[in-house]
Amino acid sequence: MRMTEFKKRRRSLMRMMSKGDIAILPTAPTMTRSRDVEHPYRPDSDFYYLTGFAEPEAVAVLRPGHEGGEYLLFCRERDPEKELWNGLRAGLEGAKKRYGADEALAIGKLHEALPRMLESSERVYYAIGSHDELDRRLPEWIALTRAKSRSGIRGPREIVALDLILHEMRLFKDKTEIEAMRQSAAAAAEGHKRMMRACKPGMPEYRLESEFLHECAHHGARQASYSAIVGGGANACILHYTENRDLLRDGELVLIDAGCEFDYYASDITRTFPVNGVFSSVQKELYQLVLDAQHAAIAEVWPGNSCDAPHKAAVRLLAKGLIRLGLLKGPLSRLIKKEGYKRFYMHRTNHWLGMDVHDVGDYFQGDKPRPLQPGMVLTIEPGLYIPRDCKEVAKQWRGIGIRIEDDVLVTAEGHEILSAAAPKEIDEIEAWMAS
Ligand code: GLY
Ligand code: MN
Ligand code: MN
C-alpha cells in the first residue's frame, strides 16, 4: 500500500480534531512464544491503518495544525549490532523519509517528550485499554499538568475514545483496502481449492491445513488470519476446533474454516466437503439446506438493507428446512421466536471483516441494527451442527457439521463475493475433487 494512502487517513482523522488536540496511538507489543522465541510480529491494526509502519516499539502522535509538524513518530533508533541479529530498522531518518513522519524521536524519549506535549493539548485522543503502560501513565501525566496550573499550564480538558473514531473509519474500506481484501480472499480461495484436491481418506486433518498454508504463502499471504479449523466428521460440530490431529475418514465430511492475511487484510472462508469426494444423499440434504440459507443470506447484502437481514434470512431458511427434514418440530414462527433452531445453529451469520478477522465497527445505531453501506465487508456463514450424541434426531443426521462462509463486499449496486473462486455448489465441489 502506498504511503499516500496512510497520509490520507491521518488527514481524515485530523479533520475530525481541532488545533490544540493530540492523538496518541501505540502499536502492539511483541509476544513471547516460549523462552526466547517470539510469535511472528503483527503491528496493531489501528496503528498500522494510520501509519503503514510495521516495526514494534512505536507510538504515533498526531497534532493537527501544530507548527513543528502534525505527525510525530516515536520509534526505534538504528543500531548496527541489533540490526545484524534481528533485521533492519527504519530509524528516525527512515520514519521521516519512508513513512512520511514530519518529526521522529527515539522511543526511549517518550516518557520525557509526551508529558510536555500534553501540557499544551486541549483534548487527548487515545484508546483506553490499547497499551498497558500508556493506560497507566497517561492519567499520571495529565494529573501532573494540573499541578502546574499556577504557572499558566492548563493541560488537557477531555479524553476522547480514539478507537471508536478509527473503527468507524475502518468499517468503510477504501479502494486500496478493497484490493488487498480481494487478494486475501483470492489466495485463501486457492488454498481451499488445493485442500479439496489433496483430500484423501486416512489423511490427518493437519495435512490439509499445511496444504492451505502452502498455497496462501505461494500467493504472498504468509500468515493465517486465525488458526485454521479442520474438522473431520463430528469434529466439525466443535465450533473452534483447532487441534486438527484426527484422521479423515471415508464417508465423512470435513469442515475447513481457514483464511489468510494479505497486506494485513484478512480473509475468512469456510468450505465443507466429502472426504472421499462424493456427497452421500443424507449429507447432500443437509448441505444443500445450509447452501440455500447462505444464498438467501447473501441476497440480503445490498446498501440500505439492515445488517441483521442476512442472519434473519438464514435462520428462516434453516429453521424451515430442519422442520421439513424432521430434525425440529414446528410451527416455524414459534421455532424462530423461541430460538429453537439454536440447538443446531448457535452462532450468528455475519461479522465485519477487514484488518481483523472479527473486524471493528458498530453493528447498531442506537438500538437498531445499522444499514449496510458500500465499502463494508462482511462474512456470510450459516451452518448446522448436529452433535454426535443427539438422541432426539434420527441416527443418520448425527455427527454432521456443516458451515459455508464467504467474504462479501457491499457495493453501490449490491454486493461482490470476494471469495467466489472457492467451489461450494455440490456438483462443483464433486467435479473439482474428481478433476
Ligand atoms: N473463523 C472465524 C469465524 O468464522 O468467525
Ligand atoms: Mn471463519
Ligand atoms: Mn467468520
Coordinates of C-alpha atoms and ligand atoms in Angstrom, one line a residue:
M1 CA 0.0 0.0 0.0
R2 CA 1.4 3.4 -0.9
M3 CA 2.3 5.9 1.9
T4 CA -0.1 8.4 0.4
E5 CA -3.0 6.2 1.5
F6 CA -1.9 6.3 5.1
K7 CA -1.4 10.0 4.9
K8 CA -4.9 10.4 3.6
R9 CA -6.3 8.5 6.6
R10 CA -4.2 10.7 9.0
R11 CA -5.7 13.7 7.3
S12 CA -9.2 12.4 7.6
L13 CA -8.7 11.8 11.3
M14 CA -7.1 15.2 11.9
R15 CA -10.0 16.9 10.1
M16 CA -12.2 15.5 12.9
M17 CA -9.9 17.0 15.5
S18 CA -9.2 20.6 16.3
K19 CA -6.0 22.6 16.6
G20 CA -4.5 22.0 20.0
D21 CA -5.7 18.4 20.2
I22 CA -3.4 15.4 20.3
A23 CA -3.9 11.8 19.2
I24 CA -1.7 9.1 20.8
L25 CA -1.5 5.7 19.1
P26 CA 0.8 3.0 20.3
T27 CA 1.5 -0.2 18.3
A28 CA 1.2 -3.7 19.6
P29 CA 3.9 -5.3 21.9
T30 CA 6.0 -8.2 20.9
M31 CA 4.8 -11.6 22.3
T32 CA 6.9 -14.4 23.7
R33 CA 6.0 -17.8 22.4
S34 CA 8.4 -19.7 24.7
R35 CA 11.6 -18.7 26.5
D36 CA 13.5 -16.6 24.0
V37 CA 11.3 -17.3 20.9
E38 CA 8.7 -14.8 19.8
H39 CA 5.5 -15.1 17.9
P40 CA 5.7 -13.5 14.4
Y41 CA 5.3 -9.8 15.0
R42 CA 2.0 -8.2 14.0
P43 CA 1.5 -4.4 14.4
D44 CA -1.7 -3.1 16.0
S45 CA -4.3 -2.8 13.3
D46 CA -5.4 0.8 14.2
F47 CA -1.8 1.9 14.4
Y48 CA -0.9 0.3 11.0
Y49 CA -4.0 1.7 9.4
L50 CA -2.8 5.2 10.0
T51 CA 1.0 4.7 9.7
G52 CA 1.9 1.8 7.4
F53 CA 4.7 1.2 10.0
A54 CA 5.2 -2.4 10.9
E55 CA 8.0 -2.3 13.4
P56 CA 7.4 -2.9 17.1
E57 CA 8.1 -0.3 19.8
A58 CA 6.5 2.7 18.1
V59 CA 3.9 5.3 19.1
A60 CA 2.4 7.7 16.6
V61 CA 1.4 11.2 17.7
L62 CA -0.9 13.5 15.6
R63 CA -1.3 17.2 16.4
P64 CA -3.4 18.9 13.7
G65 CA -2.1 22.4 12.9
H66 CA 1.0 22.0 15.1
E67 CA 3.7 24.3 13.8
G68 CA 6.6 21.8 14.4
G69 CA 4.8 19.2 12.2
E70 CA 1.5 17.4 12.6
Y71 CA 2.8 13.8 12.6
L72 CA 5.4 12.7 15.0
L73 CA 6.6 9.0 15.2
F74 CA 8.4 7.6 18.2
C75 CA 10.3 4.5 17.0
R76 CA 13.5 2.5 17.5
E77 CA 16.8 4.1 16.5
R78 CA 19.1 2.4 14.1
D79 CA 21.5 0.1 15.8
P80 CA 24.1 -1.9 13.7
E81 CA 24.6 -4.6 16.4
K82 CA 20.8 -5.2 16.9
E83 CA 20.1 -5.0 13.2
L84 CA 22.8 -7.6 12.5
W85 CA 20.9 -10.1 14.6
N86 CA 17.3 -9.1 14.2
G87 CA 16.9 -7.2 11.0
L88 CA 16.9 -3.7 9.7
R89 CA 15.1 -0.8 11.3
A90 CA 13.8 2.4 9.6
G91 CA 15.3 4.5 12.3
L92 CA 14.5 8.2 12.8
E93 CA 15.5 9.2 9.3
G94 CA 13.6 6.4 7.7
A95 CA 10.5 7.3 9.8
K96 CA 10.5 10.7 8.1
K97 CA 11.8 9.8 4.6
R98 CA 10.0 6.5 4.1
Y99 CA 7.0 6.7 6.3
G100 CA 6.1 10.4 6.0
A101 CA 6.6 11.5 9.6
D102 CA 7.2 15.2 10.0
E103 CA 9.3 14.5 13.0
A104 CA 10.7 11.4 14.6
L105 CA 12.0 10.7 18.1
A106 CA 13.6 7.7 19.7
I107 CA 11.0 5.6 21.5
G108 CA 13.2 5.9 24.7
K109 CA 12.3 9.6 24.7
L110 CA 8.6 9.0 25.0
H111 CA 8.4 9.5 28.8
E112 CA 10.2 12.8 28.6
A113 CA 8.5 14.2 25.5
L114 CA 4.9 13.1 25.8
P115 CA 4.1 14.8 29.2
R116 CA 5.4 18.1 27.7
M117 CA 3.2 17.7 24.6
L118 CA 0.2 17.1 26.9
E119 CA 0.8 20.4 28.7
S120 CA -0.2 22.3 25.6
S121 CA -3.0 20.0 24.5
E122 CA -6.7 20.6 24.8
R123 CA -8.1 17.2 24.1
V124 CA -6.4 13.8 24.1
Y125 CA -7.5 11.2 21.6
Y126 CA -6.5 7.8 23.0
A127 CA -7.9 4.3 23.0
I128 CA -8.1 3.3 26.7
G129 CA -7.1 -0.3 27.0
S130 CA -4.8 -0.3 24.0
H131 CA -1.5 -0.3 25.8
D132 CA -0.7 -1.4 29.4
E133 CA 1.9 1.2 30.1
L134 CA 0.3 4.2 28.5
D135 CA -3.0 3.3 30.1
R136 CA -1.2 3.7 33.4
R137 CA 1.0 6.7 32.6
L138 CA -1.3 9.0 30.7
P139 CA -3.6 9.7 33.7
E140 CA -0.5 10.4 35.8
W141 CA 1.0 12.7 33.2
I142 CA -2.3 14.5 32.8
A143 CA -2.6 14.9 36.6
L144 CA 0.9 16.4 36.6
T145 CA -0.1 19.1 34.1
R146 CA -2.9 20.1 36.5
A147 CA -0.3 20.6 39.2
K148 CA 1.3 23.3 37.1
S149 CA -1.8 25.4 36.7
R150 CA -0.3 28.3 38.7
S151 CA 2.3 28.7 36.0
G152 CA -0.4 29.1 33.4
I153 CA -0.3 25.5 32.1
R154 CA -3.9 24.2 31.5
G155 CA -3.4 20.7 30.3
P156 CA -6.0 18.5 28.6
R157 CA -9.7 19.1 29.4
E158 CA -11.0 16.0 27.7
I159 CA -10.1 12.4 26.8
V160 CA -11.8 11.2 23.6
A161 CA -12.1 7.5 22.7
L162 CA -9.9 7.3 19.6
D163 CA -10.8 3.7 18.9
L164 CA -14.4 4.5 18.3
I165 CA -13.5 7.1 15.6
L166 CA -10.9 4.9 13.9
H167 CA -13.2 1.9 14.0
E168 CA -15.9 3.7 12.2
M169 CA -13.3 4.8 9.6
R170 CA -12.0 1.2 9.2
L171 CA -15.5 -0.2 8.7
F172 CA -15.6 1.6 5.3
K173 CA -12.9 0.1 3.1
D174 CA -11.3 2.4 0.5
K175 CA -10.1 1.3 -2.9
T176 CA -6.7 0.0 -1.8
E177 CA -8.1 -1.8 1.1
I178 CA -10.7 -3.5 -1.1
E179 CA -7.9 -4.5 -3.5
A180 CA -6.0 -6.1 -0.6
M181 CA -9.1 -7.9 0.6
R182 CA -9.7 -9.2 -2.9
Q183 CA -6.2 -10.6 -2.9
S184 CA -6.6 -12.0 0.5
A185 CA -9.8 -13.8 -0.4
A186 CA -8.4 -15.0 -3.7
A187 CA -5.3 -16.5 -2.0
A188 CA -7.5 -18.2 0.6
A189 CA -9.9 -19.5 -2.1
E190 CA -7.0 -21.1 -3.9
G191 CA -6.0 -22.6 -0.6
H192 CA -9.4 -24.1 -0.2
K193 CA -9.3 -25.5 -3.7
R194 CA -6.0 -27.1 -3.1
M195 CA -7.3 -28.8 0.1
M196 CA -10.2 -30.2 -1.8
R197 CA -7.9 -31.7 -4.4
A198 CA -5.4 -33.0 -1.8
C199 CA -8.0 -34.6 0.5
K200 CA -8.0 -38.4 0.8
P201 CA -9.4 -40.8 3.4
G202 CA -6.8 -41.7 6.1
M203 CA -5.0 -38.3 6.0
P204 CA -4.6 -36.4 9.2
E205 CA -6.6 -33.2 9.4
Y206 CA -3.4 -31.1 9.8
R207 CA -2.2 -32.3 6.3
L208 CA -5.0 -30.2 4.8
E209 CA -4.0 -27.2 7.0
S210 CA -0.5 -27.5 5.6
E211 CA -1.8 -27.6 2.0
F212 CA -3.8 -24.4 2.8
L213 CA -0.8 -22.5 4.3
H214 CA 1.4 -23.6 1.4
E215 CA -0.9 -22.2 -1.2
C216 CA -1.6 -18.9 0.6
A217 CA 2.1 -18.3 1.1
H218 CA 2.6 -19.0 -2.6
H219 CA 0.2 -16.1 -3.2
G220 CA 2.1 -13.7 -0.9
A221 CA -0.1 -14.3 2.2
R222 CA 2.4 -15.9 4.7
Q223 CA 0.2 -15.6 7.8
A224 CA -3.1 -17.2 8.6
S225 CA -5.6 -14.7 9.8
Y226 CA -6.6 -17.1 12.6
S227 CA -5.8 -20.7 13.5
A228 CA -7.4 -22.9 10.8
I229 CA -10.3 -25.2 11.8
V230 CA -10.0 -28.6 10.0
G231 CA -12.7 -30.8 11.5
G232 CA -13.4 -34.2 10.0
G233 CA -16.7 -35.9 10.9
A234 CA -18.1 -34.9 14.3
N235 CA -15.1 -32.6 15.0
A236 CA -17.0 -30.2 12.7
C237 CA -19.5 -29.7 15.5
I238 CA -16.9 -28.2 17.8
L239 CA -17.1 -24.6 16.6
H240 CA -13.5 -23.6 17.5
Y241 CA -11.8 -27.0 16.9
T242 CA -8.2 -26.3 16.1
E243 CA -6.4 -29.4 17.2
N244 CA -6.6 -30.8 13.7
R245 CA -5.0 -34.0 14.7
D246 CA -7.5 -36.7 13.8
L247 CA -7.6 -38.9 10.7
L248 CA -10.1 -38.0 8.0
R249 CA -12.5 -40.9 7.4
D250 CA -14.0 -42.3 4.3
G251 CA -17.7 -41.4 4.1
E252 CA -17.5 -38.4 6.4
L253 CA -17.5 -34.7 5.7
V254 CA -14.7 -32.3 6.6
L255 CA -15.3 -28.7 7.6
I256 CA -12.5 -26.3 7.0
D257 CA -12.6 -22.7 8.2
A258 CA -9.4 -21.1 7.1
G259 CA -8.3 -17.6 6.0
C260 CA -5.1 -15.7 5.4
E261 CA -3.7 -12.2 5.7
F262 CA -2.6 -10.3 2.7
D263 CA -1.0 -6.9 3.3
Y264 CA -2.6 -7.0 6.8
Y265 CA -6.1 -7.7 5.5
A266 CA -7.9 -10.9 6.5
S267 CA -10.0 -13.4 4.6
D268 CA -12.3 -15.9 6.4
I269 CA -13.6 -18.7 4.3
T270 CA -15.3 -22.0 5.3
R271 CA -16.0 -24.9 3.0
T272 CA -17.4 -28.3 3.9
F273 CA -16.9 -31.2 1.5
P274 CA -16.8 -35.0 1.5
V275 CA -13.5 -36.6 2.4
N276 CA -13.9 -39.1 -0.4
G277 CA -15.1 -36.6 -3.0
V278 CA -18.7 -37.7 -3.2
F279 CA -21.6 -36.5 -1.0
S280 CA -23.9 -39.2 0.4
S281 CA -27.7 -38.5 0.0
V282 CA -28.0 -37.6 3.7
Q283 CA -25.0 -35.3 3.5
K284 CA -26.5 -33.7 0.4
E285 CA -29.8 -32.9 2.1
L286 CA -28.2 -31.1 5.0
Y287 CA -25.5 -29.5 2.9
Q288 CA -28.0 -28.1 0.3
L289 CA -30.1 -26.7 3.1
V290 CA -27.1 -24.7 4.5
L291 CA -26.1 -23.7 1.0
D292 CA -29.7 -22.4 0.3
A293 CA -29.6 -20.5 3.6
Q294 CA -26.2 -19.0 2.6
H295 CA -27.6 -17.9 -0.8
A296 CA -30.6 -16.4 0.8
A297 CA -28.4 -14.5 3.3
I298 CA -26.1 -13.2 0.6
A299 CA -29.1 -12.0 -1.4
E300 CA -29.8 -9.6 1.6
V301 CA -26.5 -7.9 1.2
W302 CA -27.3 -4.6 -0.5
P303 CA -26.8 -1.0 0.5
G304 CA -29.6 0.3 2.7
N305 CA -30.7 -3.1 4.0
S306 CA -30.3 -3.8 7.7
C307 CA -27.0 -5.6 8.7
D308 CA -29.2 -8.0 10.6
A309 CA -31.2 -9.0 7.4
P310 CA -28.7 -11.8 6.3
H311 CA -29.0 -13.5 9.7
K312 CA -32.7 -13.3 9.7
A313 CA -32.9 -14.8 6.2
A314 CA -30.5 -17.6 7.1
V315 CA -32.3 -18.5 10.3
R316 CA -35.7 -18.6 8.5
L317 CA -34.4 -21.0 5.8
L318 CA -32.5 -23.2 8.2
A319 CA -35.5 -23.5 10.6
K320 CA -37.9 -24.3 7.8
G321 CA -35.5 -26.9 6.4
L322 CA -35.0 -28.5 9.8
I323 CA -38.7 -28.9 10.2
R324 CA -39.0 -30.4 6.7
L325 CA -36.3 -32.9 7.4
G326 CA -37.8 -33.8 10.8
L327 CA -35.0 -32.6 12.9
L328 CA -37.1 -30.0 14.7
K329 CA -40.8 -29.5 15.2
G330 CA -42.8 -26.5 14.0
P331 CA -44.6 -24.3 13.8
L332 CA -42.0 -22.2 12.1
S333 CA -42.9 -18.8 13.7
R334 CA -42.7 -20.3 17.2
L335 CA -39.4 -22.1 16.4
I336 CA -37.9 -18.7 15.3
K337 CA -39.4 -16.7 18.1
K338 CA -38.3 -19.1 20.8
E339 CA -34.9 -19.6 19.1
G340 CA -35.4 -23.4 19.0
Y341 CA -33.1 -23.5 15.9
K342 CA -30.2 -22.7 18.2
R343 CA -30.0 -26.4 19.1
F344 CA -28.3 -26.8 15.7
Y345 CA -27.4 -23.3 14.7
M346 CA -26.0 -21.4 17.6
H347 CA -23.8 -18.7 16.1
R348 CA -24.6 -15.6 14.1
T349 CA -24.5 -15.4 10.3
N350 CA -22.3 -12.4 9.7
H351 CA -19.5 -10.3 11.1
W352 CA -17.4 -7.4 9.8
L353 CA -14.2 -8.4 8.1
G354 CA -11.1 -6.3 7.5
M355 CA -7.7 -5.9 9.1
D356 CA -9.0 -8.1 11.9
V357 CA -11.0 -11.2 11.2
H358 CA -13.7 -10.2 13.5
D359 CA -13.3 -6.6 12.4
V360 CA -14.1 -3.4 14.2
G361 CA -17.1 -1.2 13.7
D362 CA -20.5 -0.9 15.4
Y363 CA -23.4 -3.2 14.4
F364 CA -26.0 -1.0 15.9
Q365 CA -27.1 2.6 15.5
G366 CA -28.9 3.4 18.8
D367 CA -30.9 0.2 19.4
K368 CA -31.4 -0.6 15.7
P369 CA -29.0 -2.8 13.5
R370 CA -27.3 -0.3 11.2
P371 CA -27.9 -0.3 7.4
L372 CA -25.3 -1.8 5.2
Q373 CA -23.4 0.7 3.1
P374 CA -20.9 0.5 0.2
G375 CA -17.4 -0.3 1.3
M376 CA -18.4 -2.5 4.2
V377 CA -17.1 -6.1 4.1
L378 CA -18.8 -8.9 6.0
T379 CA -18.8 -12.7 6.2
I380 CA -21.9 -14.7 5.5
E381 CA -21.5 -18.0 7.3
P382 CA -24.6 -20.1 8.2
G383 CA -24.1 -23.6 9.4
L384 CA -25.7 -26.6 11.0
Y385 CA -24.2 -28.8 13.7
I386 CA -25.8 -32.0 14.8
P387 CA -24.0 -33.4 17.8
R388 CA -22.8 -37.0 17.7
D389 CA -24.9 -37.9 20.8
C390 CA -28.1 -36.1 19.8
K391 CA -30.6 -38.7 20.7
E392 CA -33.6 -36.7 19.6
V393 CA -32.9 -36.9 15.8
A394 CA -32.6 -40.0 13.6
K395 CA -29.2 -41.6 13.6
Q396 CA -28.3 -40.7 10.0
W397 CA -28.0 -37.0 10.9
R398 CA -25.8 -37.3 14.0
G399 CA -22.2 -36.1 14.0
I400 CA -22.6 -33.9 10.9
G401 CA -21.3 -30.4 11.0
I402 CA -21.6 -28.0 8.0
R403 CA -20.7 -24.4 7.6
I404 CA -20.3 -22.4 4.4
E405 CA -18.7 -19.0 4.7
D406 CA -17.9 -16.3 2.1
D407 CA -16.5 -12.8 2.3
V408 CA -18.8 -10.2 0.8
L409 CA -18.2 -6.6 -0.1
V410 CA -21.2 -4.2 -0.1
T411 CA -21.1 -2.3 -3.4
A412 CA -23.3 0.6 -4.7
E413 CA -25.2 -1.9 -6.8
G414 CA -25.5 -4.7 -4.3
H415 CA -22.5 -6.9 -3.4
E416 CA -19.4 -8.7 -4.6
I417 CA -18.5 -12.1 -3.3
L418 CA -14.7 -11.8 -2.8
S419 CA -14.2 -15.5 -2.1
A420 CA -16.4 -16.7 -5.0
A421 CA -13.5 -18.7 -6.5
A422 CA -13.8 -21.5 -3.9
P423 CA -16.4 -24.0 -5.1
K424 CA -19.4 -24.5 -3.0
E425 CA -22.2 -26.0 -5.1
I426 CA -22.5 -29.7 -4.7
D427 CA -21.7 -30.6 -8.3
E428 CA -18.9 -28.0 -8.5
I429 CA -17.2 -29.5 -5.5
E430 CA -17.5 -33.1 -6.7
A431 CA -16.3 -32.1 -10.2
W432 CA -13.3 -30.2 -8.7
M433 CA -12.3 -33.0 -6.4
A434 CA -12.5 -35.5 -9.2
S435 CA -10.5 -33.4 -11.6
Ligands
GLY1 N1 -13.1 -18.1 11.5 C1 -13.8 -17.3 12.5 C2 -15.1 -17.0 12.1 O1 -15.6 -17.6 11.1 O2 -15.8 -16.2 12.6
MN2 MN -14.5 -18.5 9.6
MN3 MN -16.2 -15.7 10.1

